[in-house]
Amino acid sequence: MPAQSGLASLVLLPSSTTEDDTTMSEPNRAQATLSPTGRPLRVLVIEDDPQVRSNLIELLENEGIRAIGADDGHAGIELARTNDVSLILCDVRMPGLNGFDVLRELRADPDTQAVPLIFLTGAADRLDVRSGMALGADDYITKPFTREEVLTAIRSRLGRIAQIADGLATKGAPPALEVVVVEPEMQRLHEQLDKIAGSMMSVLILGETGVGKEVVARRVHERSARRDRPFVAINCAALSDGLIEAELFGHERGAYTGASSSRMGLLEAAAGGTVFLDEVGELPPAMQVKLLRVLEDRRVYRVGGRTSLPLDVRFVAATNRDLELAVERGLFRADLLYRLNGFTVVVPSLRERRREIVPLALEFVRIVCEREERSERPVLSAAAIEALLAYGYPGNVRELRNALERAVALSERGRIERHHLPATISADAPRSRSVDVSACSGARERDASSGLRGEVEALERKRIVEALERCGGNQTAAAGVLGISRRTLVSRLSAFALPRPRKKSSGLMDDASYSRTSEAAVSFG
C-alpha cells in the first residue's frame, strides 16, 4: 500500500537497501542474532511500497536481525515456505493477495502455520484487522507507527520464539551499560537488592518514567540463582487488549478459530528465570484477577486449556503510578498489590542523583561510540557539563541518554559543546565563566579519575551555596531551585560539611558565612 504521511518516522530513515531486499546489505550483518537452536532470527517483510519495505528491513538489520522482503502476497508466501522465517510483518492492503489472504495460506500450510505474523495496517482498517485476528494473526501495528512501536511489537514475539533473556536482540554483542552507583541513597538501594536477590520474594519497583526501573529489575535477576535462566521483560501497557491473555498464558490448539497449534505464553517462556512486568499498573481489571491466581498458585492455564501447568518464575514488577491511590479508586486490586510488593524499591529521580549525571553521561558516550564503532570518543566541554548539571530531567536517565546520543552524533573535533545538547538542556543552563572543565577532556572512562568526581562535587557544592543565598536560607525553596527534595539537600549539606542555615531576627539567614563558602568556586583546570 502506498506510503502515508504518517509513516514519516520510517520514511525518513536513511535507506541503503536496493530493490533486491532479499539479501543482507552488509558483510558484517552476517553476525546476526542467533536463536537458542543456533539458527539466525529472520523476519520477512511483506509490503508493496518499496520505500516502507526497504526502511523496515534496514531498521531490523540495524538491530542485528536478518530481514528479507517481498513486494506482494504471492512472493511473500513463497519466501515464507522456502526460508527459515522467525516472524512476518505483513501489510493488509496489497494488490492481488491482501494480508488476510496471505495469512489464510500460511495457516493452512503445516510448515508455516506456527510462524507469528504481525499486520501493518492503517487506522481505517483497524476494525477489519481486529476481526481478522481470529484467523490466527499474532498482533497488528496501526499506522502511523514509530520505530519504537515496531521494535516493541517484535520484541514480544521474538522473545517468545527464542526464549531469550534480553528480549529484542541487538546488533552483534552490544556494549553493556555499566551500572553507575555514586549517591549514598543508590548505594543503599543496591545493597538491599543484593540481600533479597537470592529469595523467591516478589519485588515491586516504583519510580518516575525513565529512572531505570528495568536496570534495577535486571540487577535482581543477575544477582540471583536464576541468572543463567531467561529474563523476560513484558511491557503491560504495550500488549493489545484482545491478545493480552494469550500472550501471557499461551493457548492450546483449537482455543479459537485459527489456533491450529499450541503456543506457550511469555510466562512459560521465562521458565526457571525472572518475569519483569513493566507498567503493571496498566493491566486491565480482568487480567489482574488472572495474574493474581498465577501468583498465588504458581500455575498457569493456557487459553483453551483444561489443566494447569507448573510455573517456576520470579516476579518483578514496576510502575510509575501510585498503586495505593489506584486501589482506593478501584483501578487496581489490593490483593494483587499485596502479592507484588513482597519487597518495594523506590528508585530516586535523576534530579535527586546529581552526582551521577556526569558519570552516566560519560558512560552513555562510551556506549554510543562502541556501538557505532567510532575510533575517537568525544569529551564533554566545560559548558556542556554545566548545562547537564543545571537541567531538571523530567525524563530522567532516559532523557539524559537520548541527549548524549544526539550530542555524540553532532560533536565536532572530539568535543561535545553546549550547543550539541538539546535546546531544552542547553537553554536551561546559566552561562558561567567560573567553570573550566578542560581537565575532563582526558576522561575516557567514568572511573578514570577521582579528580573528575571531586570537580563535579565542587561544582555541586557551589550551586547549593548559591541556591541557599538566593532563597535567603530557606532550605525548602533552595531544594526546589535545585530540583531535589529537601531531604536530599540536607543530606548534601552534611556531606559537604556546610553549616545548616541560621536565620537572623529579620528572618533572613546570615549570608556572610555562606559568602565565605562561595570562595570554593570551581576551577577544573
Coordinates of C-alpha atoms in Angstrom, one line a residue:
M1 CA 0.0 0.0 0.0
P2 CA 1.3 3.5 -0.8
A3 CA 3.3 5.3 1.9
Q4 CA 1.3 7.7 4.0
S5 CA 2.4 10.9 5.5
G6 CA 2.1 9.3 8.9
L7 CA 5.0 7.0 8.1
A8 CA 7.4 9.8 8.2
S9 CA 9.3 8.3 11.1
L10 CA 10.1 5.3 8.8
V11 CA 10.4 7.1 5.5
L12 CA 13.0 9.5 6.9
L13 CA 15.2 6.6 7.9
P14 CA 18.3 6.5 5.7
S15 CA 17.9 3.7 3.3
S16 CA 20.8 1.9 1.5
T17 CA 18.8 -1.2 0.6
T18 CA 18.2 -1.7 -3.1
E19 CA 15.1 -3.1 -4.7
D20 CA 16.5 -6.5 -4.2
D21 CA 16.0 -6.8 -0.4
T22 CA 16.3 -10.5 -0.1
T23 CA 20.0 -10.4 0.8
M24 CA 21.9 -8.9 3.7
S25 CA 23.2 -5.5 2.6
E26 CA 26.5 -5.5 4.5
P27 CA 29.0 -8.3 5.2
N28 CA 29.1 -7.6 9.0
R29 CA 25.4 -8.3 9.2
A30 CA 26.3 -12.0 8.9
Q31 CA 26.8 -11.8 12.6
A32 CA 23.0 -11.6 13.1
T33 CA 21.4 -12.7 16.3
L34 CA 21.1 -16.4 16.8
S35 CA 18.2 -18.3 18.4
P36 CA 19.0 -21.0 21.0
T37 CA 19.0 -23.5 18.2
G38 CA 21.9 -21.8 16.6
R39 CA 20.0 -20.5 13.7
P40 CA 19.7 -16.8 13.0
L41 CA 16.5 -15.0 13.7
R42 CA 15.0 -13.9 10.4
V43 CA 12.0 -11.5 9.7
L44 CA 10.0 -11.5 6.5
V45 CA 8.6 -8.1 5.5
I46 CA 5.6 -8.3 3.0
E47 CA 4.9 -4.8 1.9
D48 CA 4.1 -3.5 -1.6
D49 CA 5.5 0.0 -1.0
P50 CA 9.3 -0.2 -1.8
Q51 CA 10.3 2.7 0.5
V52 CA 8.4 1.4 3.6
R53 CA 9.7 -2.2 2.9
S54 CA 13.3 -1.0 2.5
N55 CA 13.2 1.1 5.6
L56 CA 11.7 -1.6 7.7
I57 CA 14.4 -4.0 6.6
E58 CA 17.1 -1.5 7.4
L59 CA 15.6 -0.9 10.8
L60 CA 15.6 -4.6 11.6
E61 CA 19.2 -5.2 10.3
N62 CA 20.4 -2.3 12.4
E63 CA 19.1 -4.2 15.4
G64 CA 21.1 -7.3 14.4
I65 CA 18.1 -9.2 13.0
R66 CA 18.3 -10.7 9.5
A67 CA 15.4 -9.4 7.2
I68 CA 14.1 -10.3 3.8
G69 CA 11.4 -8.6 1.8
A70 CA 8.6 -9.4 -0.7
D71 CA 6.6 -6.9 -2.7
D72 CA 3.3 -8.8 -2.9
G73 CA 1.4 -11.6 -1.2
H74 CA 2.4 -14.4 -3.7
A75 CA 6.2 -13.6 -3.3
G76 CA 5.8 -13.4 0.5
I77 CA 4.2 -16.8 0.8
E78 CA 6.9 -18.4 -1.4
L79 CA 9.7 -16.8 0.8
A80 CA 7.9 -17.9 3.9
R81 CA 7.9 -21.5 2.6
T82 CA 11.5 -21.6 1.4
N83 CA 13.2 -19.7 4.2
D84 CA 13.6 -20.4 7.9
V85 CA 11.5 -17.4 8.9
S86 CA 11.0 -16.4 12.6
L87 CA 8.4 -13.7 12.2
I88 CA 6.4 -12.0 9.4
L89 CA 5.4 -8.3 9.1
C90 CA 2.6 -8.1 6.5
D91 CA 0.8 -5.2 5.1
V92 CA -3.0 -5.6 4.9
R93 CA -3.9 -3.8 1.7
M94 CA -1.9 -5.0 -1.3
P95 CA -2.7 -5.7 -4.9
G96 CA -3.5 -9.3 -5.7
L97 CA -3.5 -11.2 -2.4
N98 CA -4.2 -9.0 0.6
G99 CA -2.8 -9.6 4.1
F100 CA -5.8 -11.8 5.1
D101 CA -5.3 -14.0 2.1
V102 CA -1.6 -14.4 2.9
L103 CA -2.5 -15.3 6.5
R104 CA -5.0 -17.9 5.4
E105 CA -2.4 -19.5 3.1
L106 CA 0.3 -19.6 5.7
R107 CA -2.0 -21.0 8.4
A108 CA -3.1 -23.8 6.1
D109 CA 0.5 -24.9 5.5
P110 CA 2.0 -27.1 8.2
D111 CA 5.4 -25.6 7.5
T112 CA 4.3 -22.0 8.1
Q113 CA 1.2 -22.3 10.4
A114 CA 3.2 -21.6 13.6
V115 CA 5.2 -18.6 12.3
P116 CA 4.0 -15.4 14.1
L117 CA 2.5 -12.7 11.9
I118 CA 2.0 -9.0 12.7
F119 CA -0.2 -6.9 10.5
L120 CA 0.8 -3.4 9.3
T121 CA -2.5 -1.5 9.0
G122 CA -3.9 2.0 8.5
A123 CA -6.2 3.4 11.1
A124 CA -9.2 2.9 8.8
D125 CA -8.6 -0.8 8.6
R126 CA -8.3 -1.3 12.4
L127 CA -11.8 -2.9 12.8
D128 CA -11.2 -5.3 9.9
V129 CA -7.8 -6.3 11.4
R130 CA -9.4 -7.0 14.8
S131 CA -11.9 -9.3 13.1
G132 CA -9.0 -10.8 11.1
M133 CA -7.1 -11.7 14.3
A134 CA -9.4 -14.7 14.6
L135 CA -7.6 -16.1 11.6
G136 CA -4.5 -16.6 13.7
A137 CA -2.5 -13.3 13.4
D138 CA -0.4 -12.5 16.5
D139 CA -0.7 -8.7 16.6
Y140 CA -1.1 -5.6 14.5
I141 CA 0.6 -2.2 14.3
T142 CA -1.5 0.7 13.4
K143 CA -0.1 3.4 11.0
P144 CA 1.3 5.9 11.6
F145 CA 3.8 3.9 13.7
T146 CA 7.2 4.8 15.2
R147 CA 10.5 2.9 15.3
E148 CA 9.9 2.0 18.9
E149 CA 6.4 0.7 18.3
V150 CA 7.7 -1.7 15.6
L151 CA 10.5 -2.9 17.9
T152 CA 8.2 -3.3 20.9
A153 CA 5.8 -5.5 18.9
I154 CA 8.7 -7.6 17.5
R155 CA 10.3 -7.8 21.0
S156 CA 7.3 -9.6 22.4
R157 CA 7.2 -12.2 19.6
L158 CA 10.9 -12.9 19.2
G159 CA 11.3 -13.0 23.0
R160 CA 8.8 -15.9 23.0
I161 CA 10.3 -17.7 19.9
A162 CA 13.8 -17.6 21.1
Q163 CA 13.1 -17.7 24.8
I164 CA 16.0 -15.3 25.3
A165 CA 16.6 -13.3 28.4
D166 CA 17.3 -10.0 26.7
G167 CA 14.0 -9.5 24.8
L168 CA 14.7 -8.0 21.4
A169 CA 18.2 -8.8 20.3
T170 CA 20.6 -6.1 19.3
K171 CA 23.4 -6.0 16.8
G172 CA 26.2 -8.4 17.4
A173 CA 27.3 -8.2 21.0
P174 CA 26.3 -4.6 22.1
P175 CA 28.3 -2.8 24.7
A176 CA 26.7 -3.3 28.1
L177 CA 25.7 -0.4 30.4
E178 CA 27.9 -0.3 33.4
V179 CA 25.7 0.4 36.4
V180 CA 26.6 3.8 37.9
V181 CA 26.2 4.0 41.7
V182 CA 27.6 7.1 43.3
E183 CA 24.9 8.6 45.5
P184 CA 24.7 7.1 49.1
E185 CA 20.9 6.5 48.6
M186 CA 21.6 4.5 45.4
Q187 CA 24.4 2.6 47.2
R188 CA 21.9 1.6 50.0
L189 CA 19.3 0.6 47.4
H190 CA 21.7 -1.7 45.6
E191 CA 22.9 -3.2 48.9
Q192 CA 19.3 -4.1 49.7
L193 CA 18.8 -5.6 46.2
D194 CA 21.8 -7.8 46.8
K195 CA 20.3 -9.1 50.0
I196 CA 16.9 -10.0 48.7
A197 CA 18.1 -11.2 45.2
G198 CA 18.5 -14.8 46.3
S199 CA 14.9 -15.2 47.6
M200 CA 11.7 -16.0 45.7
M201 CA 10.2 -12.8 47.1
S202 CA 8.3 -10.7 44.5
V203 CA 9.8 -7.2 44.1
L204 CA 7.9 -4.0 43.2
I205 CA 9.9 -1.2 41.8
L206 CA 8.5 2.3 42.0
G207 CA 9.8 5.5 40.3
E208 CA 9.2 8.1 37.7
T209 CA 9.3 7.3 34.0
G210 CA 12.9 6.8 32.8
V211 CA 14.7 6.4 36.1
G212 CA 16.0 3.0 35.3
K213 CA 13.5 0.6 36.8
E214 CA 14.4 -2.2 34.3
V215 CA 18.1 -1.8 35.2
V216 CA 17.1 -2.4 38.8
A217 CA 15.0 -5.4 37.8
R218 CA 17.9 -6.9 35.9
R219 CA 20.2 -6.4 38.9
V220 CA 17.8 -8.5 41.0
H221 CA 17.9 -11.2 38.3
E222 CA 21.6 -11.1 37.7
R223 CA 22.4 -11.4 41.5
S224 CA 20.0 -14.4 41.9
A225 CA 20.4 -18.1 41.4
R226 CA 18.3 -17.6 38.3
R227 CA 20.9 -15.5 36.5
D228 CA 21.5 -18.2 33.8
R229 CA 17.8 -18.6 33.0
P230 CA 15.6 -16.2 30.9
F231 CA 14.9 -12.7 31.9
V232 CA 11.6 -11.9 30.1
A233 CA 10.6 -8.2 30.1
I234 CA 6.9 -7.6 29.4
N235 CA 5.5 -4.1 28.9
C236 CA 2.0 -4.5 30.1
A237 CA 0.9 -1.2 28.6
A238 CA 2.0 -2.3 25.1
L239 CA 0.0 -5.6 24.9
S240 CA -3.1 -5.4 22.8
D241 CA -6.3 -5.8 24.8
G242 CA -7.6 -8.6 22.7
L243 CA -4.4 -10.6 22.8
I244 CA -3.0 -10.0 26.3
E245 CA -4.3 -13.3 27.8
A246 CA -2.9 -15.5 25.0
E247 CA 0.3 -13.5 25.1
L248 CA 0.9 -14.0 28.8
F249 CA -0.5 -17.5 29.3
G250 CA -0.3 -19.0 25.8
H251 CA -3.1 -21.1 24.1
E252 CA -3.9 -24.6 23.2
R253 CA -4.7 -25.9 19.7
G254 CA -8.3 -25.1 18.8
A255 CA -8.7 -22.4 21.5
Y256 CA -10.2 -20.1 18.9
T257 CA -10.6 -20.0 15.2
G258 CA -7.2 -20.2 13.5
A259 CA -5.4 -21.6 16.6
S260 CA -4.0 -24.5 14.6
S261 CA -1.3 -25.3 17.1
S262 CA -0.5 -24.9 20.8
R263 CA 1.7 -22.0 21.7
M264 CA 3.4 -21.2 25.0
G265 CA 2.9 -17.8 26.6
L266 CA 5.5 -15.3 27.8
L267 CA 5.3 -16.6 31.4
E268 CA 6.2 -20.1 30.3
A269 CA 9.0 -18.8 28.2
A270 CA 10.6 -17.5 31.4
A271 CA 10.7 -20.9 33.0
G272 CA 13.2 -21.0 35.8
G273 CA 14.0 -17.3 35.3
T274 CA 12.5 -13.9 36.0
V275 CA 9.4 -12.2 34.6
F276 CA 9.6 -8.4 34.6
L277 CA 6.1 -6.8 34.5
D278 CA 6.8 -3.3 33.4
E279 CA 4.0 -0.7 33.8
V280 CA 2.0 -3.3 35.8
G281 CA -0.4 -0.6 36.8
E282 CA -1.8 -0.5 33.3
L283 CA -3.2 -4.1 33.4
P284 CA -6.9 -4.3 32.8
P285 CA -9.0 -5.5 35.8
A286 CA -9.8 -8.9 34.2
M287 CA -6.1 -9.6 33.7
Q288 CA -5.4 -8.5 37.3
V289 CA -7.6 -11.3 38.6
K290 CA -5.9 -14.0 36.4
L291 CA -2.4 -12.7 37.3
L292 CA -3.3 -12.9 41.0
R293 CA -4.2 -16.5 40.6
V294 CA -0.9 -17.3 38.9
L295 CA 1.0 -15.5 41.7
E296 CA -0.9 -17.5 44.4
D297 CA -0.9 -20.9 42.7
R298 CA 2.3 -20.8 40.8
R299 CA 0.5 -22.5 37.9
V300 CA -0.8 -21.2 34.6
Y301 CA -3.8 -22.1 32.4
R302 CA -3.3 -21.7 28.7
V303 CA -6.3 -20.2 26.9
G304 CA -8.5 -23.1 25.9
G305 CA -6.6 -25.5 28.3
R306 CA -8.3 -27.7 30.9
T307 CA -5.3 -28.5 33.0
S308 CA -2.8 -26.1 34.7
L309 CA 0.9 -26.1 34.1
P310 CA 3.5 -25.6 36.9
L311 CA 5.2 -22.2 36.7
D312 CA 8.7 -21.6 38.3
V313 CA 9.4 -17.9 37.8
R314 CA 10.3 -15.0 40.0
F315 CA 8.1 -11.9 39.5
V316 CA 9.5 -8.4 39.5
A317 CA 7.0 -5.6 38.7
A318 CA 7.4 -1.9 38.1
T319 CA 5.2 1.1 37.7
N320 CA 5.3 4.9 37.7
R321 CA 1.7 5.0 39.1
D322 CA 0.6 5.4 42.7
L323 CA -0.8 1.9 43.2
E324 CA -2.2 2.6 46.6
L325 CA -4.2 5.5 45.2
A326 CA -5.2 3.3 42.3
V327 CA -6.5 0.8 44.9
E328 CA -8.5 3.5 46.6
R329 CA -10.1 4.5 43.3
G330 CA -10.9 0.9 42.4
L331 CA -8.5 0.8 39.5
F332 CA -6.1 -1.8 41.0
R333 CA -6.7 -4.8 43.1
A334 CA -5.5 -4.6 46.7
D335 CA -4.8 -8.3 46.9
L336 CA -2.7 -8.2 43.7
L337 CA -0.7 -5.3 45.2
Y338 CA 0.0 -7.2 48.3
R339 CA 1.3 -10.2 46.3
L340 CA 3.5 -8.0 44.1
N341 CA 5.1 -5.9 46.8
G342 CA 6.9 -8.5 48.8
F343 CA 9.8 -6.0 48.8
T344 CA 9.3 -2.5 47.5
V345 CA 12.1 -0.4 45.9
V346 CA 11.8 3.3 45.2
V347 CA 14.2 4.5 42.6
P348 CA 15.1 8.2 43.0
S349 CA 14.7 10.6 40.1
L350 CA 17.8 11.8 38.4
R351 CA 17.2 15.2 39.9
E352 CA 18.0 13.6 43.3
R353 CA 21.1 11.9 42.0
R354 CA 23.1 14.9 40.8
R355 CA 26.5 13.3 41.4
E356 CA 25.6 10.5 38.9
I357 CA 24.8 12.8 36.0
V358 CA 28.3 13.3 34.7
P359 CA 29.4 9.6 35.2
L360 CA 26.2 8.5 33.4
A361 CA 26.8 11.0 30.6
L362 CA 30.4 9.6 30.1
E363 CA 29.0 6.1 30.2
F364 CA 26.4 6.9 27.5
V365 CA 29.1 8.5 25.3
R366 CA 31.2 5.3 25.7
I367 CA 28.2 3.1 24.7
V368 CA 27.3 5.1 21.7
C369 CA 30.8 5.2 20.4
E370 CA 31.4 1.5 20.9
R371 CA 28.0 0.7 19.3
E372 CA 28.8 2.9 16.3
E373 CA 32.4 1.8 16.2
R374 CA 33.8 5.3 16.4
S375 CA 37.5 5.4 16.8
E376 CA 37.5 8.7 18.7
R377 CA 35.4 9.2 21.8
P378 CA 34.3 12.9 22.2
V379 CA 34.8 14.5 25.6
L380 CA 32.5 16.9 27.4
S381 CA 33.4 20.5 27.4
A382 CA 33.1 22.7 30.5
A383 CA 29.9 24.4 29.2
A384 CA 28.3 21.1 28.3
I385 CA 28.9 19.7 31.8
E386 CA 27.5 22.8 33.4
A387 CA 24.4 22.5 31.2
L388 CA 23.9 18.9 32.1
L389 CA 24.2 19.6 35.8
A390 CA 21.8 22.5 35.7
Y391 CA 18.9 20.7 34.0
G392 CA 15.9 19.2 35.8
Y393 CA 15.5 16.0 33.6
P394 CA 11.7 15.4 33.7
G395 CA 12.5 12.3 31.5
N396 CA 15.2 11.2 34.0
V397 CA 18.0 8.8 32.8
R398 CA 16.3 8.0 29.5
E399 CA 16.3 11.7 28.6
L400 CA 19.9 12.0 29.5
R401 CA 20.8 9.0 27.3
N402 CA 18.9 10.5 24.4
A403 CA 20.6 13.8 24.8
L404 CA 24.1 12.2 24.8
E405 CA 23.2 10.1 21.7
R406 CA 22.3 13.3 19.9
A407 CA 25.4 15.1 21.2
V408 CA 27.8 12.4 20.0
A409 CA 26.3 12.5 16.6
L410 CA 26.6 16.3 16.3
S411 CA 30.0 16.6 18.1
E412 CA 33.0 18.1 16.2
R413 CA 36.7 17.9 16.7
G414 CA 36.4 15.4 19.5
R415 CA 34.4 17.7 21.9
I416 CA 30.7 17.9 22.9
E417 CA 29.8 21.5 23.4
R418 CA 26.7 23.1 25.0
H419 CA 25.1 23.7 21.6
H420 CA 25.3 20.0 20.7
L421 CA 22.8 19.2 23.5
P422 CA 19.1 19.5 23.0
A423 CA 17.7 23.1 23.4
T424 CA 15.8 22.1 26.5
I425 CA 19.0 21.4 28.3
S426 CA 21.4 23.9 26.8
A427 CA 18.9 26.8 27.2
D428 CA 18.2 25.9 30.8
A429 CA 21.8 26.3 31.9
P430 CA 23.1 29.6 33.2
R431 CA 26.3 30.6 31.5
S432 CA 29.2 30.8 33.9
R433 CA 32.8 31.9 33.4
S434 CA 33.9 30.4 36.7
V435 CA 33.9 26.8 35.4
D436 CA 36.7 25.3 33.4
V437 CA 36.5 21.6 32.9
S438 CA 39.2 21.1 30.4
A439 CA 40.7 18.5 32.8
C440 CA 37.7 16.4 31.8
S441 CA 38.8 16.2 28.2
G442 CA 41.2 13.5 29.2
A443 CA 38.5 11.3 30.7
R444 CA 37.9 8.1 28.8
E445 CA 36.2 6.1 31.4
R446 CA 33.7 7.3 34.1
D447 CA 36.1 6.0 36.8
A448 CA 39.2 7.3 35.1
S449 CA 40.0 9.7 38.0
S450 CA 38.7 10.7 41.3
G451 CA 39.7 14.2 40.2
L452 CA 36.7 14.4 37.9
R453 CA 34.4 13.3 40.7
G454 CA 35.9 15.9 43.1
E455 CA 35.5 18.6 40.5
V456 CA 31.8 17.7 40.0
E457 CA 31.3 17.7 43.7
A458 CA 32.9 21.1 44.0
L459 CA 30.5 22.5 41.3
E460 CA 27.6 20.9 43.1
R461 CA 28.7 22.5 46.4
K462 CA 28.9 25.9 44.8
R463 CA 25.4 25.6 43.3
I464 CA 23.9 24.6 46.6
V465 CA 25.6 27.6 48.3
E466 CA 24.3 29.9 45.5
A467 CA 20.7 28.5 45.8
L468 CA 20.7 29.0 49.6
E469 CA 21.9 32.6 49.2
R470 CA 19.3 33.3 46.6
C471 CA 16.5 31.9 48.8
G472 CA 17.6 33.6 51.9
G473 CA 18.4 30.3 53.7
N474 CA 15.1 28.7 53.1
Q475 CA 16.0 25.1 52.5
T476 CA 12.7 24.1 51.0
A477 CA 12.9 26.9 48.4
A478 CA 16.5 26.2 47.7
A479 CA 15.7 22.5 47.1
G480 CA 13.1 23.5 44.7
V481 CA 15.5 25.7 42.8
L482 CA 18.0 22.8 42.6
G483 CA 15.3 20.3 41.6
I484 CA 15.9 18.0 44.5
S485 CA 14.0 17.1 47.7
R486 CA 14.6 19.0 50.9
R487 CA 15.8 15.7 52.5
T488 CA 18.4 15.3 49.7
L489 CA 19.5 18.9 50.2
V490 CA 20.0 18.4 54.0
S491 CA 22.0 15.2 53.2
R492 CA 24.2 17.1 50.7
L493 CA 24.8 19.9 53.3
S494 CA 26.1 17.2 55.7
A495 CA 28.2 15.5 53.0
F496 CA 29.9 18.8 52.1
A497 CA 30.3 19.9 55.8
L498 CA 28.3 23.0 55.1
P499 CA 26.5 24.6 58.1
R500 CA 22.8 24.5 58.2
P501 CA 21.4 27.9 57.5
R502 CA 20.6 30.0 60.6
K503 CA 18.2 32.9 60.4
K504 CA 18.6 36.4 61.8
S505 CA 15.9 38.1 63.8
S506 CA 14.8 39.6 60.5
G507 CA 14.0 36.2 59.2
L508 CA 17.0 36.1 56.8
M509 CA 20.0 33.9 57.1
D510 CA 23.4 35.2 57.8
D511 CA 24.8 35.5 54.3
A512 CA 28.3 36.2 55.4
S513 CA 29.0 32.6 56.4
Y514 CA 27.7 31.4 53.1
S515 CA 29.6 34.1 51.1
R516 CA 32.8 32.7 52.6
T517 CA 31.9 29.2 51.3
S518 CA 31.4 30.6 47.8
E519 CA 35.1 31.1 47.6
A520 CA 35.3 27.4 46.7
A521 CA 34.3 28.4 43.1
V522 CA 35.1 25.5 40.8
S523 CA 38.2 25.6 38.6
F524 CA 38.5 22.4 36.6
G525 CA 42.0 23.4 35.4

